[in-house]
């Protein structure tokens, strides 16, 4: 028995001298469990802190922890840090699924920062996805990025694929209608037409864009400048009138046309925003329907 | 034992995600609500507030009238940030030495031309215009 | 026999339990804090170092990291508070050099150049003090004093600072009064003297053309309102240009000197 005690004591001594890797194991597990709970409850800063600790002290799954930290920062709206950790997750993993998650997460961060081209280049790396969920997410993000770049055809196709993933037939029709509305608005409020109209007759471009106050403003101002020019020309010479008033005349003439152009674009963007919100609602509804079906 | 625990927790990490993704795929969709919100027109009323006497309030009213009915119809010609009219109204409100107010404004108007040299000013990264506030 | 086995078991369990407290101890907190600091997660790093100084109140390294983080977060008061918690007082002349160089950087970052100079002169333990002293004089744009100081010391002085001193002394300033005088004689010439000849040309054209139109208007039809309007424009442009020329001279001097100040600032603020 003495022999046994002696060996056990030696064993304990050795483990005491090499505590780091050996003893953290259980501890880190508890830490990650704790962080998971915090994450579930929405305490993202605390969760990020403790995940970081686990990561630093050598928890085995660096990729999964990085992904979690990135999600925390995403939820805290610290987009740069979240991108940093999505990258870390991407480069530390061998699993395709986690790689995809990391790319999707990073693109979402980039989209929130309105960096649509960067987001698209990230998403282009993911071509064929076997998991349906990731396929839906990919097309969702791609659609938004294309929408932000005004590539409506591609955006529409991506949103269609997204709805297809949810197996929702009605949604497809509704999204199609939304894009029809956008195209209608683009045809109805054509900035080039508004600009040219205003050059022909000041204020007419504003009427075309449906903004009558601006139209009155522009035409009154131009009438005022015309009156001033004529008045100076009568009182002095035509050349002097041209020198004094023509620069103003030219500026406000072009300025009015630019304004008409801007107003039509504003109308278009308003319509785009409304349609975008409607598409998001449709997708969300399809999502909830899908999840309740699968449960 | 430890290996078992580690595996259990790894499983938990996974299952958590899996459960989550089964419940809802497009989480955080509402953070996109304001992404394509149209930009609001700038509001210049703040610059016109705080007039201390009749002269200042007259100029404030003129400023607002100019911004609303005249400047809005103009091309984007001013090379500075803040623009000449905002510079002028700020000068009228905040410049301590009242003697130089109109000299400062007319000097600024003369400096505002397409030939203004980038060597002489710092550039505003947001608008790409030259920075020229009343303090400096 | 059974007792012995039980004791042994308890011993094993207890030792395992002891290990498991390790993660949050002082040493690990510091290590973890440094990792957070290096990966730019400053908000989290603050917590970690605050805990580590709570666990071990005399820990200079942790306080120093806290000080650095607060400097990066631009929180002046918190950084100062951090030092006074560490040393128990705020006697700046006794500040050791690790804190001292950080404190100097903090002052420069906040553009408190006069305080920085006082600190560099009064602190006793600043390493490389001559370079710091010279840079604070340069930051105050006192080129002559910097030159005298540079000549007075024999120790190694940074070549960059030495060059900046030379440039500052050699720099030819534009006189605001002269610029105003030029512009009073020929509108716009004062601006050209300050190196802004394009501004000068525009000012000349605008002043002279408004004046010309106004004079012609008075000759032709003195009852009209236009010549009065143009005349007041001409007066405003003329006086504005005189004022603007003197301001241009001041701005010219300031821009040139600020360039040297920025270089000095960058020299102090780089982490070395």
PDB file of N, CA, C and O in Angstrom, chain A residues 176-235:
ATOM      1  N   UNK A 176     -41.665  39.229 -57.194  1.00  0.00           N
ATOM      2  CA  UNK A 176     -41.722  39.657 -58.586  1.00  0.00           C
ATOM      3  C   UNK A 176     -42.502  40.955 -58.719  1.00  0.00           C
ATOM      4  O   UNK A 176     -42.084  41.886 -59.403  1.00  0.00           O
ATOM      5  N   UNK A 177     -43.601  41.063 -57.984  1.00  0.00           N
ATOM      6  CA  UNK A 177     -44.419  42.280 -58.032  1.00  0.00           C
ATOM      7  C   UNK A 177     -43.636  43.483 -57.515  1.00  0.00           C
ATOM      8  O   UNK A 177     -43.728  44.585 -58.068  1.00  0.00           O
ATOM      9  N   UNK A 178     -42.880  43.243 -56.447  1.00  0.00           N
ATOM     10  CA  UNK A 178     -42.081  44.349 -55.894  1.00  0.00           C
ATOM     11  C   UNK A 178     -41.089  44.875 -56.918  1.00  0.00           C
ATOM     12  O   UNK A 178     -40.911  46.093 -57.058  1.00  0.00           O
ATOM     13  N   UNK A 179     -40.433  43.956 -57.615  1.00  0.00           N
ATOM     14  CA  UNK A 179     -39.461  44.407 -58.615  1.00  0.00           C
ATOM     15  C   UNK A 179     -40.150  45.093 -59.782  1.00  0.00           C
ATOM     16  O   UNK A 179     -39.614  46.035 -60.368  1.00  0.00           O
ATOM     17  N   UNK A 180     -41.365  44.629 -60.104  1.00  0.00           N
ATOM     18  CA  UNK A 180     -42.142  45.312 -61.152  1.00  0.00           C
ATOM     19  C   UNK A 180     -42.401  46.754 -60.735  1.00  0.00           C
ATOM     20  O   UNK A 180     -42.273  47.688 -61.534  1.00  0.00           O
ATOM     21  N   UNK A 181     -42.748  46.934 -59.456  1.00  0.00           N
ATOM     22  CA  UNK A 181     -43.008  48.299 -58.956  1.00  0.00           C
ATOM     23  C   UNK A 181     -41.763  49.180 -59.095  1.00  0.00           C
ATOM     24  O   UNK A 181     -41.843  50.339 -59.494  1.00  0.00           O
ATOM     25  N   UNK A 182     -40.594  48.587 -58.772  1.00  0.00           N
ATOM     26  CA  UNK A 182     -39.355  49.367 -58.896  1.00  0.00           C
ATOM     27  C   UNK A 182     -39.136  49.770 -60.346  1.00  0.00           C
ATOM     28  O   UNK A 182     -38.829  50.928 -60.651  1.00  0.00           O
ATOM     29  N   UNK A 183     -39.321  48.813 -61.256  1.00  0.00           N
ATOM     30  CA  UNK A 183     -39.071  49.113 -62.672  1.00  0.00           C
ATOM     31  C   UNK A 183     -40.047  50.166 -63.185  1.00  0.00           C
ATOM     32  O   UNK A 183     -39.683  51.042 -63.957  1.00  0.00           O
ATOM     33  N   UNK A 184     -41.283  50.059 -62.699  1.00  0.00           N
ATOM     34  CA  UNK A 184     -42.299  51.042 -63.082  1.00  0.00           C
ATOM     35  C   UNK A 184     -41.855  52.434 -62.634  1.00  0.00           C
ATOM     36  O   UNK A 184     -41.905  53.397 -63.409  1.00  0.00           O
ATOM     37  N   UNK A 185     -41.401  52.510 -61.376  1.00  0.00           N
ATOM     38  CA  UNK A 185     -40.957  53.806 -60.849  1.00  0.00           C
ATOM     39  C   UNK A 185     -39.765  54.326 -61.639  1.00  0.00           C
ATOM     40  O   UNK A 185     -39.640  55.525 -61.889  1.00  0.00           O
ATOM     41  N   UNK A 186     -38.893  53.407 -62.060  1.00  0.00           N
ATOM     42  CA  UNK A 186     -37.723  53.848 -62.820  1.00  0.00           C
ATOM     43  C   UNK A 186     -38.128  54.390 -64.185  1.00  0.00           C
ATOM     44  O   UNK A 186     -37.530  55.328 -64.691  1.00  0.00           O
ATOM     45  N   UNK A 187     -39.161  53.755 -64.778  1.00  0.00           N
ATOM     46  CA  UNK A 187     -39.621  54.259 -66.079  1.00  0.00           C
ATOM     47  C   UNK A 187     -40.359  55.575 -65.906  1.00  0.00           C
ATOM     48  O   UNK A 187     -40.169  56.515 -66.667  1.00  0.00           O
ATOM     49  N   UNK A 188     -41.221  55.622 -64.870  1.00  0.00           N
ATOM     50  CA  UNK A 188     -42.052  56.806 -64.657  1.00  0.00           C
ATOM     51  C   UNK A 188     -41.177  58.009 -64.269  1.00  0.00           C
ATOM     52  O   UNK A 188     -41.372  59.113 -64.751  1.00  0.00           O
ATOM     53  N   UNK A 189     -40.207  57.806 -63.389  1.00  0.00           N
ATOM     54  CA  UNK A 189     -39.358  58.913 -62.934  1.00  0.00           C
ATOM     55  C   UNK A 189     -37.963  58.769 -63.519  1.00  0.00           C
ATOM     56  O   UNK A 189     -37.035  58.327 -62.850  1.00  0.00           O
ATOM     57  N   UNK A 190     -37.849  59.138 -64.783  1.00  0.00           N
ATOM     58  CA  UNK A 190     -36.570  58.989 -65.460  1.00  0.00           C
ATOM     59  C   UNK A 190     -35.741  60.263 -65.283  1.00  0.00           C
ATOM     60  O   UNK A 190     -36.140  61.333 -65.739  1.00  0.00           O
ATOM     61  N   UNK A 191     -34.599  60.181 -64.600  1.00  0.00           N
ATOM     62  CA  UNK A 191     -33.824  61.402 -64.329  1.00  0.00           C
ATOM     63  C   UNK A 191     -33.361  62.111 -65.596  1.00  0.00           C
ATOM     64  O   UNK A 191     -33.337  63.340 -65.638  1.00  0.00           O
ATOM     65  N   UNK A 192     -33.038  61.347 -66.634  1.00  0.00           N
ATOM     66  CA  UNK A 192     -32.560  61.984 -67.867  1.00  0.00           C
ATOM     67  C   UNK A 192     -33.660  62.832 -68.491  1.00  0.00           C
ATOM     68  O   UNK A 192     -33.417  63.962 -68.935  1.00  0.00           O
ATOM     69  N   UNK A 193     -34.892  62.297 -68.484  1.00  0.00           N
ATOM     70  CA  UNK A 193     -36.019  63.052 -69.041  1.00  0.00           C
ATOM     71  C   UNK A 193     -36.261  64.325 -68.238  1.00  0.00           C
ATOM     72  O   UNK A 193     -36.436  65.414 -68.792  1.00  0.00           O
ATOM     73  N   UNK A 194     -36.246  64.186 -66.896  1.00  0.00           N
ATOM     74  CA  UNK A 194     -36.477  65.346 -66.031  1.00  0.00           C
ATOM     75  C   UNK A 194     -35.445  66.427 -66.308  1.00  0.00           C
ATOM     76  O   UNK A 194     -35.764  67.610 -66.413  1.00  0.00           O
ATOM     77  N   UNK A 195     -34.186  66.013 -66.459  1.00  0.00           N
ATOM     78  CA  UNK A 195     -33.097  66.967 -66.681  1.00  0.00           C
ATOM     79  C   UNK A 195     -33.316  67.720 -67.986  1.00  0.00           C
ATOM     80  O   UNK A 195     -33.234  68.945 -68.029  1.00  0.00           O
ATOM     81  N   UNK A 196     -33.648  66.963 -69.042  1.00  0.00           N
ATOM     82  CA  UNK A 196     -33.828  67.612 -70.353  1.00  0.00           C
ATOM     83  C   UNK A 196     -35.047  68.536 -70.351  1.00  0.00           C
ATOM     84  O   UNK A 196     -35.003  69.642 -70.879  1.00  0.00           O
ATOM     85  N   UNK A 197     -36.133  68.057 -69.715  1.00  0.00           N
ATOM     86  CA  UNK A 197     -37.347  68.889 -69.651  1.00  0.00           C
ATOM     87  C   UNK A 197     -37.041  70.237 -69.010  1.00  0.00           C
ATOM     88  O   UNK A 197     -37.447  71.285 -69.504  1.00  0.00           O
ATOM     89  N   UNK A 198     -36.275  70.191 -67.910  1.00  0.00           N
ATOM     90  CA  UNK A 198     -35.968  71.424 -67.206  1.00  0.00           C
ATOM     91  C   UNK A 198     -35.078  72.341 -68.034  1.00  0.00           C
ATOM     92  O   UNK A 198     -35.125  73.556 -67.878  1.00  0.00           O
ATOM     93  N   UNK A 199     -34.267  71.769 -68.898  1.00  0.00           N
ATOM     94  CA  UNK A 199     -33.433  72.617 -69.749  1.00  0.00           C
ATOM     95  C   UNK A 199     -34.277  73.306 -70.814  1.00  0.00           C
ATOM     96  O   UNK A 199     -34.010  74.442 -71.193  1.00  0.00           O
ATOM     97  N   UNK A 200     -35.315  72.602 -71.278  1.00  0.00           N
ATOM     98  CA  UNK A 200     -36.189  73.216 -72.287  1.00  0.00           C
ATOM     99  C   UNK A 200     -37.046  74.298 -71.642  1.00  0.00           C
ATOM    100  O   UNK A 200     -37.087  75.429 -72.099  1.00  0.00           O
ATOM    101  N   UNK A 201     -37.720  73.941 -70.546  1.00  0.00           N
ATOM    102  CA  UNK A 201     -38.555  74.918 -69.851  1.00  0.00           C
ATOM    103  C   UNK A 201     -38.295  74.782 -68.346  1.00  0.00           C
ATOM    104  O   UNK A 201     -38.651  73.764 -67.759  1.00  0.00           O
ATOM    105  N   UNK A 202     -37.671  75.800 -67.726  1.00  0.00           N
ATOM    106  CA  UNK A 202     -37.346  75.692 -66.298  1.00  0.00           C
ATOM    107  C   UNK A 202     -38.585  75.362 -65.476  1.00  0.00           C
ATOM    108  O   UNK A 202     -39.636  75.986 -65.660  1.00  0.00           O
ATOM    109  N   UNK A 203     -38.463  74.377 -64.607  1.00  0.00           N
ATOM    110  CA  UNK A 203     -39.585  74.010 -63.742  1.00  0.00           C
ATOM    111  C   UNK A 203     -40.374  72.822 -64.261  1.00  0.00           C
ATOM    112  O   UNK A 203     -41.039  72.149 -63.486  1.00  0.00           O
ATOM    113  N   UNK A 204     -40.285  72.535 -65.572  1.00  0.00           N
ATOM    114  CA  UNK A 204     -41.115  71.449 -66.101  1.00  0.00           C
ATOM    115  C   UNK A 204     -40.615  70.091 -65.616  1.00  0.00           C
ATOM    116  O   UNK A 204     -41.415  69.188 -65.380  1.00  0.00           O
ATOM    117  N   UNK A 205     -39.295  69.953 -65.424  1.00  0.00           N
ATOM    118  CA  UNK A 205     -38.749  68.697 -64.909  1.00  0.00           C
ATOM    119  C   UNK A 205     -39.258  68.423 -63.503  1.00  0.00           C
ATOM    120  O   UNK A 205     -39.567  67.283 -63.143  1.00  0.00           O
ATOM    121  N   UNK A 206     -39.381  69.505 -62.721  1.00  0.00           N
ATOM    122  CA  UNK A 206     -39.887  69.339 -61.350  1.00  0.00           C
ATOM    123  C   UNK A 206     -41.350  68.912 -61.372  1.00  0.00           C
ATOM    124  O   UNK A 206     -41.773  68.098 -60.551  1.00  0.00           O
ATOM    125  N   UNK A 207     -42.134  69.487 -62.324  1.00  0.00           N
ATOM    126  CA  UNK A 207     -43.536  69.070 -62.461  1.00  0.00           C
ATOM    127  C   UNK A 207     -43.593  67.586 -62.817  1.00  0.00           C
ATOM    128  O   UNK A 207     -44.361  66.822 -62.239  1.00  0.00           O
ATOM    129  N   UNK A 208     -42.716  67.177 -63.726  1.00  0.00           N
ATOM    130  CA  UNK A 208     -42.636  65.760 -64.138  1.00  0.00           C
ATOM    131  C   UNK A 208     -42.376  64.859 -62.940  1.00  0.00           C
ATOM    132  O   UNK A 208     -42.928  63.766 -62.831  1.00  0.00           O
ATOM    133  N   UNK A 209     -41.519  65.328 -62.016  1.00  0.00           N
ATOM    134  CA  UNK A 209     -41.217  64.499 -60.847  1.00  0.00           C
ATOM    135  C   UNK A 209     -42.290  64.621 -59.777  1.00  0.00           C
ATOM    136  O   UNK A 209     -42.158  64.033 -58.701  1.00  0.00           O
ATOM    137  N   UNK A 210     -43.332  65.416 -60.046  1.00  0.00           N
ATOM    138  CA  UNK A 210     -44.443  65.500 -59.109  1.00  0.00           C
ATOM    139  C   UNK A 210     -44.218  66.464 -57.967  1.00  0.00           C
ATOM    140  O   UNK A 210     -44.924  66.427 -56.969  1.00  0.00           O
ATOM    141  N   UNK A 211     -43.229  67.352 -58.099  1.00  0.00           N
ATOM    142  CA  UNK A 211     -42.937  68.270 -57.005  1.00  0.00           C
ATOM    143  C   UNK A 211     -43.256  69.697 -57.439  1.00  0.00           C
ATOM    144  O   UNK A 211     -42.430  70.414 -57.997  1.00  0.00           O
ATOM    145  N   UNK A 212     -44.491  70.129 -57.154  1.00  0.00           N
ATOM    146  CA  UNK A 212     -44.970  71.392 -57.732  1.00  0.00           C
ATOM    147  C   UNK A 212     -44.361  72.612 -57.048  1.00  0.00           C
ATOM    148  O   UNK A 212     -44.131  73.634 -57.681  1.00  0.00           O
ATOM    149  N   UNK A 213     -44.086  72.519 -55.734  1.00  0.00           N
ATOM    150  CA  UNK A 213     -43.462  73.639 -55.016  1.00  0.00           C
ATOM    151  C   UNK A 213     -42.107  73.971 -55.634  1.00  0.00           C
ATOM    152  O   UNK A 213     -41.792  75.129 -55.908  1.00  0.00           O
ATOM    153  N   UNK A 214     -41.317  72.926 -55.860  1.00  0.00           N
ATOM    154  CA  UNK A 214     -39.994  73.130 -56.436  1.00  0.00           C
ATOM    155  C   UNK A 214     -40.104  73.726 -57.832  1.00  0.00           C
ATOM    156  O   UNK A 214     -39.311  74.572 -58.233  1.00  0.00           O
ATOM    157  N   UNK A 215     -41.127  73.273 -58.572  1.00  0.00           N
ATOM    158  CA  UNK A 215     -41.326  73.780 -59.932  1.00  0.00           C
ATOM    159  C   UNK A 215     -41.589  75.276 -59.897  1.00  0.00           C
ATOM    160  O   UNK A 215     -40.971  76.056 -60.640  1.00  0.00           O
ATOM    161  N   UNK A 216     -42.507  75.697 -58.981  1.00  0.00           N
ATOM    162  CA  UNK A 216     -42.824  77.118 -58.861  1.00  0.00           C
ATOM    163  C   UNK A 216     -41.577  77.906 -58.470  1.00  0.00           C
ATOM    164  O   UNK A 216     -41.274  78.958 -59.044  1.00  0.00           O
ATOM    165  N   UNK A 217     -40.845  77.370 -57.511  1.00  0.00           N
ATOM    166  CA  UNK A 217     -39.619  78.009 -57.031  1.00  0.00           C
ATOM    167  C   UNK A 217     -38.653  78.240 -58.179  1.00  0.00           C
ATOM    168  O   UNK A 217     -38.184  79.363 -58.408  1.00  0.00           O
ATOM    169  N   UNK A 218     -38.405  77.185 -58.935  1.00  0.00           N
ATOM    170  CA  UNK A 218     -37.415  77.277 -60.001  1.00  0.00           C
ATOM    171  C   UNK A 218     -37.847  78.269 -61.075  1.00  0.00           C
ATOM    172  O   UNK A 218     -37.081  79.135 -61.503  1.00  0.00           O
ATOM    173  N   UNK A 219     -39.134  78.171 -61.494  1.00  0.00           N
ATOM    174  CA  UNK A 219     -39.537  79.032 -62.611  1.00  0.00           C
ATOM    175  C   UNK A 219     -39.582  80.496 -62.185  1.00  0.00           C
ATOM    176  O   UNK A 219     -39.203  81.379 -62.960  1.00  0.00           O
ATOM    177  N   UNK A 220     -40.010  80.763 -60.932  1.00  0.00           N
ATOM    178  CA  UNK A 220     -40.021  82.144 -60.441  1.00  0.00           C
ATOM    179  C   UNK A 220     -38.608  82.716 -60.421  1.00  0.00           C
ATOM    180  O   UNK A 220     -38.356  83.853 -60.847  1.00  0.00           O
ATOM    181  N   UNK A 221     -37.668  81.910 -59.918  1.00  0.00           N
ATOM    182  CA  UNK A 221     -36.280  82.370 -59.816  1.00  0.00           C
ATOM    183  C   UNK A 221     -35.723  82.691 -61.199  1.00  0.00           C
ATOM    184  O   UNK A 221     -35.087  83.740 -61.408  1.00  0.00           O
ATOM    185  N   UNK A 222     -36.000  81.815 -62.145  1.00  0.00           N
ATOM    186  CA  UNK A 222     -35.480  82.039 -63.492  1.00  0.00           C
ATOM    187  C   UNK A 222     -36.118  83.276 -64.116  1.00  0.00           C
ATOM    188  O   UNK A 222     -35.451  84.067 -64.788  1.00  0.00           O
ATOM    189  N   UNK A 223     -37.428  83.458 -63.847  1.00  0.00           N
ATOM    190  CA  UNK A 223     -38.110  84.651 -64.357  1.00  0.00           C
ATOM    191  C   UNK A 223     -37.459  85.898 -63.774  1.00  0.00           C
ATOM    192  O   UNK A 223     -37.226  86.890 -64.482  1.00  0.00           O
ATOM    193  N   UNK A 224     -37.142  85.845 -62.484  1.00  0.00           N
ATOM    194  CA  UNK A 224     -36.479  86.970 -61.830  1.00  0.00           C
ATOM    195  C   UNK A 224     -35.162  87.309 -62.503  1.00  0.00           C
ATOM    196  O   UNK A 224     -34.872  88.477 -62.794  1.00  0.00           O
ATOM    197  N   UNK A 225     -34.359  86.294 -62.777  1.00  0.00           N
ATOM    198  CA  UNK A 225     -33.055  86.540 -63.419  1.00  0.00           C
ATOM    199  C   UNK A 225     -33.234  87.092 -64.828  1.00  0.00           C
ATOM    200  O   UNK A 225     -32.488  87.976 -65.256  1.00  0.00           O
ATOM    201  N   UNK A 226     -34.253  86.581 -65.523  1.00  0.00           N
ATOM    202  CA  UNK A 226     -34.503  87.069 -66.883  1.00  0.00           C
ATOM    203  C   UNK A 226     -34.870  88.552 -66.841  1.00  0.00           C
ATOM    204  O   UNK A 226     -34.347  89.372 -67.614  1.00  0.00           O
ATOM    205  N   UNK A 227     -35.738  88.904 -65.870  1.00  0.00           N
ATOM    206  CA  UNK A 227     -36.155  90.299 -65.709  1.00  0.00           C
ATOM    207  C   UNK A 227     -34.931  91.179 -65.433  1.00  0.00           C
ATOM    208  O   UNK A 227     -34.760  92.244 -66.033  1.00  0.00           O
ATOM    209  N   UNK A 228     -34.064  90.712 -64.531  1.00  0.00           N
ATOM    210  CA  UNK A 228     -32.861  91.468 -64.159  1.00  0.00           C
ATOM    211  C   UNK A 228     -31.982  91.698 -65.385  1.00  0.00           C
ATOM    212  O   UNK A 228     -31.507  92.825 -65.634  1.00  0.00           O
ATOM    213  N   UNK A 229     -31.785  90.642 -66.175  1.00  0.00           N
ATOM    214  CA  UNK A 229     -30.936  90.755 -67.365  1.00  0.00           C
ATOM    215  C   UNK A 229     -31.492  91.800 -68.328  1.00  0.00           C
ATOM    216  O   UNK A 229     -30.769  92.688 -68.800  1.00  0.00           O
ATOM    217  N   UNK A 230     -32.813  91.693 -68.587  1.00  0.00           N
ATOM    218  CA  UNK A 230     -33.439  92.628 -69.532  1.00  0.00           C
ATOM    219  C   UNK A 230     -33.323  94.057 -69.013  1.00  0.00           C
ATOM    220  O   UNK A 230     -32.956  94.989 -69.744  1.00  0.00           O
ATOM    221  N   UNK A 231     -33.582  94.209 -67.697  1.00  0.00           N
ATOM    222  CA  UNK A 231     -33.532  95.526 -67.083  1.00  0.00           C
ATOM    223  C   UNK A 231     -32.153  96.159 -67.218  1.00  0.00           C
ATOM    224  O   UNK A 231     -32.010  97.335 -67.582  1.00  0.00           O
ATOM    225  N   UNK A 232     -31.121  95.384 -66.927  1.00  0.00           N
ATOM    226  CA  UNK A 232     -29.754  95.907 -67.041  1.00  0.00           C
ATOM    227  C   UNK A 232     -29.448  96.224 -68.496  1.00  0.00           C
ATOM    228  O   UNK A 232     -28.840  97.249 -68.807  1.00  0.00           O
ATOM    229  N   UNK A 233     -29.896  95.336 -69.392  1.00  0.00           N
ATOM    230  CA  UNK A 233     -29.619  95.545 -70.812  1.00  0.00           C
ATOM    231  C   UNK A 233     -30.250  96.841 -71.301  1.00  0.00           C
ATOM    232  O   UNK A 233     -29.667  97.569 -72.111  1.00  0.00           O
ATOM    233  N   UNK A 234     -31.460  97.162 -70.800  1.00  0.00           N
ATOM    234  CA  UNK A 234     -32.113  98.407 -71.219  1.00  0.00           C
ATOM    235  C   UNK A 234     -31.363  99.604 -70.650  1.00  0.00           C
ATOM    236  O   UNK A 234     -31.047 100.565 -71.347  1.00  0.00           O
ATOM    237  N   UNK A 235     -31.013  99.515 -69.351  1.00  0.00           N
ATOM    238  CA  UNK A 235     -30.413 100.660 -68.679  1.00  0.00           C
ATOM    239  C   UNK A 235     -28.960 100.868 -69.113  1.00  0.00           C
ATOM    240  O   UNK A 235     -28.506 102.005 -69.224  1.00  0.00           O
TER     241      UNK A 235
END
